[in-house]
mmCIF file of C-alpha atoms and ligand atoms in Angstrom:
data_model
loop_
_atom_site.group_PDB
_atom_site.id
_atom_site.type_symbol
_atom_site.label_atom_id
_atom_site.label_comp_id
_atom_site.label_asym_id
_atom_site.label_seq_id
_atom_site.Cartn_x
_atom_site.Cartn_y
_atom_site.Cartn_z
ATOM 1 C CA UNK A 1 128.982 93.700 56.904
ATOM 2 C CA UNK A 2 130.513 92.599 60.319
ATOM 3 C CA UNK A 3 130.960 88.456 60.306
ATOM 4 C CA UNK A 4 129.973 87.737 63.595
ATOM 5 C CA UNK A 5 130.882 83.718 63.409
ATOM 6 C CA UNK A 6 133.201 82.472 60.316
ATOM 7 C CA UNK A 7 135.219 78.840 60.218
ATOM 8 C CA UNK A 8 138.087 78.748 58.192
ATOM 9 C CA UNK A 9 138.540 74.865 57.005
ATOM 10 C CA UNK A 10 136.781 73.742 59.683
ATOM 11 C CA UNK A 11 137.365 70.219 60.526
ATOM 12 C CA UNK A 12 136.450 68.168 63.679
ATOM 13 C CA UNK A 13 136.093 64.298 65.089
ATOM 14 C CA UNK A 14 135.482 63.237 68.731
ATOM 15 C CA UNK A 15 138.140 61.470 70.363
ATOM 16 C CA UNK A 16 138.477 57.686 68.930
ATOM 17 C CA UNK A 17 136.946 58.460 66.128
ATOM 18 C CA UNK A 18 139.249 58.604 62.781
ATOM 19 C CA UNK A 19 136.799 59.968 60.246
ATOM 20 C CA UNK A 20 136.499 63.997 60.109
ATOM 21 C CA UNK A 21 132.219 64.379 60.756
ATOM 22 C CA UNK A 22 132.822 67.685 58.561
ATOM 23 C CA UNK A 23 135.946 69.205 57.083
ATOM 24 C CA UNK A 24 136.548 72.182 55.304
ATOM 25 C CA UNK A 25 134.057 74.176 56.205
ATOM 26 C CA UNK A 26 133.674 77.847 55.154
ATOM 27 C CA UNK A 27 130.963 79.582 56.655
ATOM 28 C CA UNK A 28 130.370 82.879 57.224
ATOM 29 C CA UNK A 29 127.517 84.472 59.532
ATOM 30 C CA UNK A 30 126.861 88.179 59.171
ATOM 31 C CA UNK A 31 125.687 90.041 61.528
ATOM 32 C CA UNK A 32 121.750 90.705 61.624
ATOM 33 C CA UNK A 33 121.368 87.643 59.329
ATOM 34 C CA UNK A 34 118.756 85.093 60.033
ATOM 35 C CA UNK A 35 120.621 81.439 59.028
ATOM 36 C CA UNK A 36 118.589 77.884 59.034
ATOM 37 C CA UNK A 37 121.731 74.761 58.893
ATOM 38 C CA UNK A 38 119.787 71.616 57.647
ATOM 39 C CA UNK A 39 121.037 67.925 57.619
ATOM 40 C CA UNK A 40 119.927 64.414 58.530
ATOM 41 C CA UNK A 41 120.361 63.182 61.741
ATOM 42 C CA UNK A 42 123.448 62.839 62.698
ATOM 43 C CA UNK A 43 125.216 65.388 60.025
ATOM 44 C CA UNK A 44 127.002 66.930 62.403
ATOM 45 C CA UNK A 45 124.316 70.173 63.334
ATOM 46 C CA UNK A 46 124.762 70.093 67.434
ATOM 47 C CA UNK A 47 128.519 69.289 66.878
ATOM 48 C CA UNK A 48 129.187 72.636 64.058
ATOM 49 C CA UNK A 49 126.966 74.592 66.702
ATOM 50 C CA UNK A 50 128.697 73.714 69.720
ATOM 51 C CA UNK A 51 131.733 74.983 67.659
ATOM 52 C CA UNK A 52 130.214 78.201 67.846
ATOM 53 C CA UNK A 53 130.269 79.056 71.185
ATOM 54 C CA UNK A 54 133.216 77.723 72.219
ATOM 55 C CA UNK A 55 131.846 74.339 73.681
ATOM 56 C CA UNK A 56 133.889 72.176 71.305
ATOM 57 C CA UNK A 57 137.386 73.432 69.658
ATOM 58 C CA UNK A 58 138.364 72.528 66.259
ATOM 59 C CA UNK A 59 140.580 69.824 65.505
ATOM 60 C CA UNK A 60 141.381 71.486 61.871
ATOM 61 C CA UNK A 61 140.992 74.690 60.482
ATOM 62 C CA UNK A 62 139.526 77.902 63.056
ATOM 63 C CA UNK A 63 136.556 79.393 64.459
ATOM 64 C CA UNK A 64 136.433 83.600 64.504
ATOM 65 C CA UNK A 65 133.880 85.042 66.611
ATOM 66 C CA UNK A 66 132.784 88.708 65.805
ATOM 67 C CA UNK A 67 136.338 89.070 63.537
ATOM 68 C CA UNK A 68 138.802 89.157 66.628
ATOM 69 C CA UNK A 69 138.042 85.853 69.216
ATOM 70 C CA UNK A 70 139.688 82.664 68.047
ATOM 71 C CA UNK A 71 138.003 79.574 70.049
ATOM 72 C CA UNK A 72 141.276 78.059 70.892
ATOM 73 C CA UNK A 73 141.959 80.915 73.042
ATOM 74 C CA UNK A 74 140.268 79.691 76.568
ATOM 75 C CA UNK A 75 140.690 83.711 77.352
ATOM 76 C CA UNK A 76 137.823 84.164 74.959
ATOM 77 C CA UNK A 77 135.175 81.361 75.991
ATOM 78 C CA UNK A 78 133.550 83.821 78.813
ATOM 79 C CA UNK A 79 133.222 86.597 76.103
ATOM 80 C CA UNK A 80 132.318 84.409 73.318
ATOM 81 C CA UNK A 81 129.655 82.749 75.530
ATOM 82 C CA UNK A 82 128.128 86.049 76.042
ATOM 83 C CA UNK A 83 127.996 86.960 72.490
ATOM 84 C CA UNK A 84 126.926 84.053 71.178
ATOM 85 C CA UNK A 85 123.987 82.314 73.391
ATOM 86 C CA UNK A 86 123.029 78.694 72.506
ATOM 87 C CA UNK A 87 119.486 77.538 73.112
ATOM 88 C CA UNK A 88 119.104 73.760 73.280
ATOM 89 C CA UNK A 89 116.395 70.953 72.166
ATOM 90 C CA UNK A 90 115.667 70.049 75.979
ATOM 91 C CA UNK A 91 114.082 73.804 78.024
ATOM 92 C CA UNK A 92 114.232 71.379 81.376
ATOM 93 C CA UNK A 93 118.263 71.020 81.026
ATOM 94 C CA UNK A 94 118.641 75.154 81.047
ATOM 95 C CA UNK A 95 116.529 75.909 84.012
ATOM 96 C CA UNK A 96 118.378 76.149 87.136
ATOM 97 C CA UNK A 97 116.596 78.209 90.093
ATOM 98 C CA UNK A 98 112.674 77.989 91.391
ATOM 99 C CA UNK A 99 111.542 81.346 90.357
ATOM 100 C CA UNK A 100 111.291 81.910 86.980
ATOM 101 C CA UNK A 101 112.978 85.848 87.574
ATOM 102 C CA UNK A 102 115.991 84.199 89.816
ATOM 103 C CA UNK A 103 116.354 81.796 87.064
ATOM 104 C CA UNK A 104 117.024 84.893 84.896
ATOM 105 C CA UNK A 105 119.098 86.638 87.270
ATOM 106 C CA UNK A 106 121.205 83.617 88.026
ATOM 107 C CA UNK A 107 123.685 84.088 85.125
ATOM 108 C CA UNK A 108 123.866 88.275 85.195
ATOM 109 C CA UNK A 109 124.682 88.110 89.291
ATOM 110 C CA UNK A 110 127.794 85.282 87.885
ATOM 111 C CA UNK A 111 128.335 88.166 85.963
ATOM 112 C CA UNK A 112 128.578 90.629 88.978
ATOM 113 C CA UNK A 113 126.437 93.403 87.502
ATOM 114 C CA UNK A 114 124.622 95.923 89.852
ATOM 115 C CA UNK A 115 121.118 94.605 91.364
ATOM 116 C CA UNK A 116 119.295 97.295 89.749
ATOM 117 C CA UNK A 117 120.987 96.374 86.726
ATOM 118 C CA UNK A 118 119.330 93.193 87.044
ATOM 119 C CA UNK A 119 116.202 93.855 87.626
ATOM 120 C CA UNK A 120 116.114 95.704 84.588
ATOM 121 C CA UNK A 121 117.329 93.238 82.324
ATOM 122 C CA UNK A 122 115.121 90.694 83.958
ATOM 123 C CA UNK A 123 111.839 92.621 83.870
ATOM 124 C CA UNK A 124 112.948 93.443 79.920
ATOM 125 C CA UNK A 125 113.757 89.596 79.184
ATOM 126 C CA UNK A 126 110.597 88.409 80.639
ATOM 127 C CA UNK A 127 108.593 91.024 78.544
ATOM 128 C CA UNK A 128 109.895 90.222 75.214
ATOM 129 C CA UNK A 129 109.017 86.790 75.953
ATOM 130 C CA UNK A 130 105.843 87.334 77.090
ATOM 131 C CA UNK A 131 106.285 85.799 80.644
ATOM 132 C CA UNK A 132 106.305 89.071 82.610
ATOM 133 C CA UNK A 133 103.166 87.917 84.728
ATOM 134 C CA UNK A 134 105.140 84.597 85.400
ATOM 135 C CA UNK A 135 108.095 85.786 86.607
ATOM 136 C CA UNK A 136 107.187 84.953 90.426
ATOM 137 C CA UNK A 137 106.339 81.112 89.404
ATOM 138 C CA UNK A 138 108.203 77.735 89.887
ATOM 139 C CA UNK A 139 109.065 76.831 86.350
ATOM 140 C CA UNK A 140 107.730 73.352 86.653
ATOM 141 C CA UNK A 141 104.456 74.530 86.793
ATOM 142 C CA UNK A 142 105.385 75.929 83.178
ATOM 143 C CA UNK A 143 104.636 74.434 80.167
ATOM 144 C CA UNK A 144 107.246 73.462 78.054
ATOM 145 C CA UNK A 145 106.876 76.182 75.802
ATOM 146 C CA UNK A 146 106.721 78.368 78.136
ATOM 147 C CA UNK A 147 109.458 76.851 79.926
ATOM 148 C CA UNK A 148 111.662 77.112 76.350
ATOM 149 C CA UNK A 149 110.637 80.950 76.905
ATOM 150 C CA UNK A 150 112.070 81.330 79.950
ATOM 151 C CA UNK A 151 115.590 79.937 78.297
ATOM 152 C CA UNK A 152 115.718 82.380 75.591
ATOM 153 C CA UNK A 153 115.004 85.216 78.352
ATOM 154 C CA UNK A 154 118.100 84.089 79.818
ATOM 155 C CA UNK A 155 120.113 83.931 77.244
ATOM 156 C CA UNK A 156 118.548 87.073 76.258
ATOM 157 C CA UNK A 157 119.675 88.831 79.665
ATOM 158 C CA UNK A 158 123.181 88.723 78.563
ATOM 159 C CA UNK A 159 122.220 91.128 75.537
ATOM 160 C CA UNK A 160 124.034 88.666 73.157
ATOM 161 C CA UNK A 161 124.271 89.536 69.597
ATOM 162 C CA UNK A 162 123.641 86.351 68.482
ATOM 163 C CA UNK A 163 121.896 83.568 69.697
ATOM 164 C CA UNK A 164 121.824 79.720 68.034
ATOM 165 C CA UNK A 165 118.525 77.657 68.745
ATOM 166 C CA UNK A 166 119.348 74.051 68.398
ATOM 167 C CA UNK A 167 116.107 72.198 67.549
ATOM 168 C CA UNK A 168 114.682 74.238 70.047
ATOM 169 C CA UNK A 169 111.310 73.580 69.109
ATOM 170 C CA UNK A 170 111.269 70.134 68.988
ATOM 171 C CA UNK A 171 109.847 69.006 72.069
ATOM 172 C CA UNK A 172 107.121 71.415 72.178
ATOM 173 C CA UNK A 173 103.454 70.800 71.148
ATOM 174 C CA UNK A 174 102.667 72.981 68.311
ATOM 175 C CA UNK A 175 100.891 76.407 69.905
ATOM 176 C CA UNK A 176 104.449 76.262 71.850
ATOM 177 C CA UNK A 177 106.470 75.738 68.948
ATOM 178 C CA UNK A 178 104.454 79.201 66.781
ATOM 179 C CA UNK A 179 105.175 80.846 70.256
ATOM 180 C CA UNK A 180 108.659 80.382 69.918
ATOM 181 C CA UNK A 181 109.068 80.762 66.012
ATOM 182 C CA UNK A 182 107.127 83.201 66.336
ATOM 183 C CA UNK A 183 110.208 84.772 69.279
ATOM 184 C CA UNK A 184 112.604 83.700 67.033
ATOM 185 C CA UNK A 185 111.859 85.815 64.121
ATOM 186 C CA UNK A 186 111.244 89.054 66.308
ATOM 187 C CA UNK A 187 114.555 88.662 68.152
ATOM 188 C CA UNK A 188 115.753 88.719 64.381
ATOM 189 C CA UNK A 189 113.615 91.491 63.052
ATOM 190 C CA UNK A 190 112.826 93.964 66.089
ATOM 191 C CA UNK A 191 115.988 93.862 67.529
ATOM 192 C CA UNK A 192 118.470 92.657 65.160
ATOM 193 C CA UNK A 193 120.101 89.391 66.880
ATOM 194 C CA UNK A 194 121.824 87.598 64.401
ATOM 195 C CA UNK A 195 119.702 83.799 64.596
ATOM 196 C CA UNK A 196 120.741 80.833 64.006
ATOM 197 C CA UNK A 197 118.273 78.004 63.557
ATOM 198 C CA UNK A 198 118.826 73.893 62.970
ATOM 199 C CA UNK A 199 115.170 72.302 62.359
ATOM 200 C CA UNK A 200 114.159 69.305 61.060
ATOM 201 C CA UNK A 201 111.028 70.831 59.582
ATOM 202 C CA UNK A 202 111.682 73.219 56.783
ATOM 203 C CA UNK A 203 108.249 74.841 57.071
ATOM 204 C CA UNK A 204 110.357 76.455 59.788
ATOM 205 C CA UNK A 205 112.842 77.992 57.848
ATOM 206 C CA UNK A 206 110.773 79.188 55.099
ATOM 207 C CA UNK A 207 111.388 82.533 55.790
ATOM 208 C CA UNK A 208 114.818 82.556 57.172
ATOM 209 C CA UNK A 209 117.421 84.713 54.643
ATOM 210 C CA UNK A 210 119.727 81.827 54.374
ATOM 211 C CA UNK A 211 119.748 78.195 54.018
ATOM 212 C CA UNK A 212 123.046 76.311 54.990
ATOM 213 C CA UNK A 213 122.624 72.454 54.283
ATOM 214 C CA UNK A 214 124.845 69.758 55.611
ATOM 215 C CA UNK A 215 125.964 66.359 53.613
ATOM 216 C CA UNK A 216 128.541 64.012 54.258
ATOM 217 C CA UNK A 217 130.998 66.064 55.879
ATOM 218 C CA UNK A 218 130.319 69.205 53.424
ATOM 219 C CA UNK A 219 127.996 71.931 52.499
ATOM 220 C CA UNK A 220 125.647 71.111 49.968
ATOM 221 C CA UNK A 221 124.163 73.713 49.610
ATOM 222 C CA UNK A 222 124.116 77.676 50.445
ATOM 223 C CA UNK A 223 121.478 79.926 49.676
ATOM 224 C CA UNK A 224 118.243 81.530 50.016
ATOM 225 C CA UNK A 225 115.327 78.895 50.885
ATOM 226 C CA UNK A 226 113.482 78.943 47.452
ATOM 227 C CA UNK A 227 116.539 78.160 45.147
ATOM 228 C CA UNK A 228 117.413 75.444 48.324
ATOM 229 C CA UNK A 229 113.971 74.286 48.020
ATOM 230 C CA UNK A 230 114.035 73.673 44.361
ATOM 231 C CA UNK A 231 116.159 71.098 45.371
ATOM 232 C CA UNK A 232 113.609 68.917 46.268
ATOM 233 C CA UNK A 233 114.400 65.042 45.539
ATOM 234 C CA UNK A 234 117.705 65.548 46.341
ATOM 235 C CA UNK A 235 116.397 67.100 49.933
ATOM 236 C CA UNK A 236 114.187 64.098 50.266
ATOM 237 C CA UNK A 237 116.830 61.903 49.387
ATOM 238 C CA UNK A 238 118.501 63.519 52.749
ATOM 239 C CA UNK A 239 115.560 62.737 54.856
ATOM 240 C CA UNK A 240 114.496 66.088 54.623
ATOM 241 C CA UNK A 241 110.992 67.045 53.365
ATOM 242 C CA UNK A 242 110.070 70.486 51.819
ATOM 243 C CA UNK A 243 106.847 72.696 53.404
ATOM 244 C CA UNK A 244 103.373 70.912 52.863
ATOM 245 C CA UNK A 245 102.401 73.837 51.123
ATOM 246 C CA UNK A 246 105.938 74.156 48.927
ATOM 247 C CA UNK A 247 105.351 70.473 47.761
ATOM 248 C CA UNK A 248 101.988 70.681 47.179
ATOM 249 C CA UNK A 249 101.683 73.925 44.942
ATOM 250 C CA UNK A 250 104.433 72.075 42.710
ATOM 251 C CA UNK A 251 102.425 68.757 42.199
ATOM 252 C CA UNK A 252 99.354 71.253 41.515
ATOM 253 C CA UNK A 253 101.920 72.809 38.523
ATOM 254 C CA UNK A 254 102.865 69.323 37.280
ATOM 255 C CA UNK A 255 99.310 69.196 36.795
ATOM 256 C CA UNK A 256 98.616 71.991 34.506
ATOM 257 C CA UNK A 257 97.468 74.315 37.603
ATOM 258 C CA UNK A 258 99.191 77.572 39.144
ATOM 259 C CA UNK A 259 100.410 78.365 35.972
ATOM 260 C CA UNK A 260 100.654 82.102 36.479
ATOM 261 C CA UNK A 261 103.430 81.422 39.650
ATOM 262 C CA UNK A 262 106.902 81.434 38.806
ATOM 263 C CA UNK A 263 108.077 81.805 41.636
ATOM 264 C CA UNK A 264 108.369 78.559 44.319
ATOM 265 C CA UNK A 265 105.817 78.981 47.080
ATOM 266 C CA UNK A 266 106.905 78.634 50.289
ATOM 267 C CA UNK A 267 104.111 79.722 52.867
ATOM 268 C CA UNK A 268 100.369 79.414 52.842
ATOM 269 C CA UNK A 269 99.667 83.066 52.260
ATOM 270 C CA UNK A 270 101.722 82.404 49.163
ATOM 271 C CA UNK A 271 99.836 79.684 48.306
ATOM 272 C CA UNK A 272 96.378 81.112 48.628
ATOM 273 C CA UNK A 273 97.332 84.256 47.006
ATOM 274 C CA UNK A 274 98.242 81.716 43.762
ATOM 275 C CA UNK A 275 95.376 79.997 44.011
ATOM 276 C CA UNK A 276 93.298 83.252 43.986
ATOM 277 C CA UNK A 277 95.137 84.612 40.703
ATOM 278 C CA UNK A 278 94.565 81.151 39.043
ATOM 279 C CA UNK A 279 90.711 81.277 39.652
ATOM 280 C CA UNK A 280 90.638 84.722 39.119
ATOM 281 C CA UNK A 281 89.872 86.076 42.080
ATOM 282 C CA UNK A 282 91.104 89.693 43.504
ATOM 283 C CA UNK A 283 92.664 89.431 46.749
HETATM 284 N N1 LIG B 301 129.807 63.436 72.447
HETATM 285 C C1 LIG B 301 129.968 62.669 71.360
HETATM 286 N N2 LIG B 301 130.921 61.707 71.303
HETATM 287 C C2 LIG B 301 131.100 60.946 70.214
HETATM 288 N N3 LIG B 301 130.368 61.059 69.101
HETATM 289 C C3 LIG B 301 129.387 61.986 69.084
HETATM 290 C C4 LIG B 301 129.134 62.847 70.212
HETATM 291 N N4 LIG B 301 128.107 63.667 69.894
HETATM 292 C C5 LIG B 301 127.731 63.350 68.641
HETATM 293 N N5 LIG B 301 128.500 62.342 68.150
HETATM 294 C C6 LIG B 301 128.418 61.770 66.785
HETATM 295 O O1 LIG B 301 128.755 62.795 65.864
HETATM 296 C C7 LIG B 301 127.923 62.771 64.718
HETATM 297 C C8 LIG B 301 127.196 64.108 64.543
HETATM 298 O O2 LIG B 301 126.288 64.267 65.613
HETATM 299 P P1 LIG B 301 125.438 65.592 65.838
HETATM 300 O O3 LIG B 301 126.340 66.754 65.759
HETATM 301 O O4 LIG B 301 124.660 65.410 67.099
HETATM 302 O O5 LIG B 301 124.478 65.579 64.567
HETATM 303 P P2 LIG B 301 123.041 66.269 64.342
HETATM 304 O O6 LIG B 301 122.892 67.355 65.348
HETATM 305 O O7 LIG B 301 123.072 66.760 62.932
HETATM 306 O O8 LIG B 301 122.023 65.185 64.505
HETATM 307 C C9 LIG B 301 126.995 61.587 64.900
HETATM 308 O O9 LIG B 301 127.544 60.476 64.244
HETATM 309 C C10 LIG B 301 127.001 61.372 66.404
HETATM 310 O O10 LIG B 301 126.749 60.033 66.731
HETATM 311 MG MG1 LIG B 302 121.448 67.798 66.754
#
């Protein structure tokens, strides 16, 4: 499989700082793969991120995008950025016309593609979004949801391969948050953009293929959700909590209940379906 972002001994600081906020990093991102990077605040996520579109350089080690750009190269940045779209926390900072459909245009006309071009990428965008029937609207009369919608379109427009959402459902009330997961996952699974997701609620990277956690600098951990998961004081330790559901079914075990599950449950259908075989009931 095609790597589509690697590090080699990646190590960075900001300027006047001494201490490396991660070093030696080895990470690999295949393409199609759907990655969730976990940490406390302030491990270093936005900054390892940034990394990956070129907005911040290394100070140790490299950054290979798609197995041929190196993001010390400034001749790469315009091609990385295409290939690798990053979605932030804040949907107001990423809108930058009054339309909603010349917001999406903006970046593809900086790109000097044909107008008819455009228009077809825009009218696509908008539809895998669901925000076709706004696309003649002033995006402050958007919700913020919907205005985090119109930012993925954008990115979208550039038919990146990848695309990193940084907390980018964070400020969202929660029908605009399972809007946006629920984007998220599709982009992944319908049309095979390699995702990568930071969250600070792992119910929201339950179902993600990979789990990269970040700790003092390091990688902690590696892996797929329910062997992270088992991880749990440790996690906690981190300031990060487990699903509801995950934590709950393994209190109900410590009790003497769900005995038939071996496996750790991670989502509610999970859950319910465990519940069902323990009180024998057929699904
Ligand atoms: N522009 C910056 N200049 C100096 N220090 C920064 C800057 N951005 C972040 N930091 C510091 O770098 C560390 C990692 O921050 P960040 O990457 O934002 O972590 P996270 O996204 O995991 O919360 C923190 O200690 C933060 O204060
Ligand atoms: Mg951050």
């Amino acid at each position: 499989m095609r790597s589509i972002i690697q590090t080699e001994k990646l190590g960075f600081h900001y300027p006047r700082q001494e201490r490396l906020i991660f070093e030696n990093l080895n990470i690999s991102i295949k393409e199609g793969e759907m990655v969730g990077i976990l940490g406390s605040n302030g491990s270093g996520k936005s900054t390892l991120l940034k990394h990956f579109n070129a907005l911040i350089r290394p100070k140790k080690g490299a950054v290979l995008i798609d197995e041929k750009w190196n993001t010390k190269d400034p001749e790469t940045w315009l091609d990385i950025r295409q290939l690798v779209g990053l979605v932030f926390q804040n949907p107001e900072n990423q809108i930058v016309s009054t339309i909603v459909e010349e917001d999406i245009a903006f970046a593809l006309e900086n790109l000097g593609l044909p107008r008819e071009e455009i228009k077809k990428r825009v009218n696509e965008v908008l539809k895998i979004v669901n925000m076709y029937e706004y696309r003649k609207r002033p995006p402050y009369q958007l919700s913020g949801g919907q205005k985090q919608r119109i930012g993925i379109a954008s990115i979208l427009a550039m038919r990146p391969k990848g695309i990193i959402f940084d907390e980018a459902t964070s400020m969202l009330d929660p029908k605009g948050r399972k809007d946006i997961l629920k984007i998220i996952h599709e982009l992944n699974q319908k049309y095979g953009v390699t995702v990568l997701m930071t969250t600070h609620l792992l119910d929201e990277v339950a179902s993600v293929d990979r789990i990269i956690v970040l700790n003092k600098g390091r990688i902690r951990f590696d892996d797929k959700p329910e062997i992270v998961f088992e991880n749990r004081e440790e996690l906690e330790a981190m300031g990060l909590s487990i699903p509801t559901v995950t934590k709950l079914a393994l209190d109900l075990k410590a009790e003497g209940y769900l005995t038939d599950s071996k496996k750790l449950i991670l989502t509610k259908e999970e859950f319910v379906q465990a519940i069902q075989k323990d009180i024998g009931v057929r699904a």
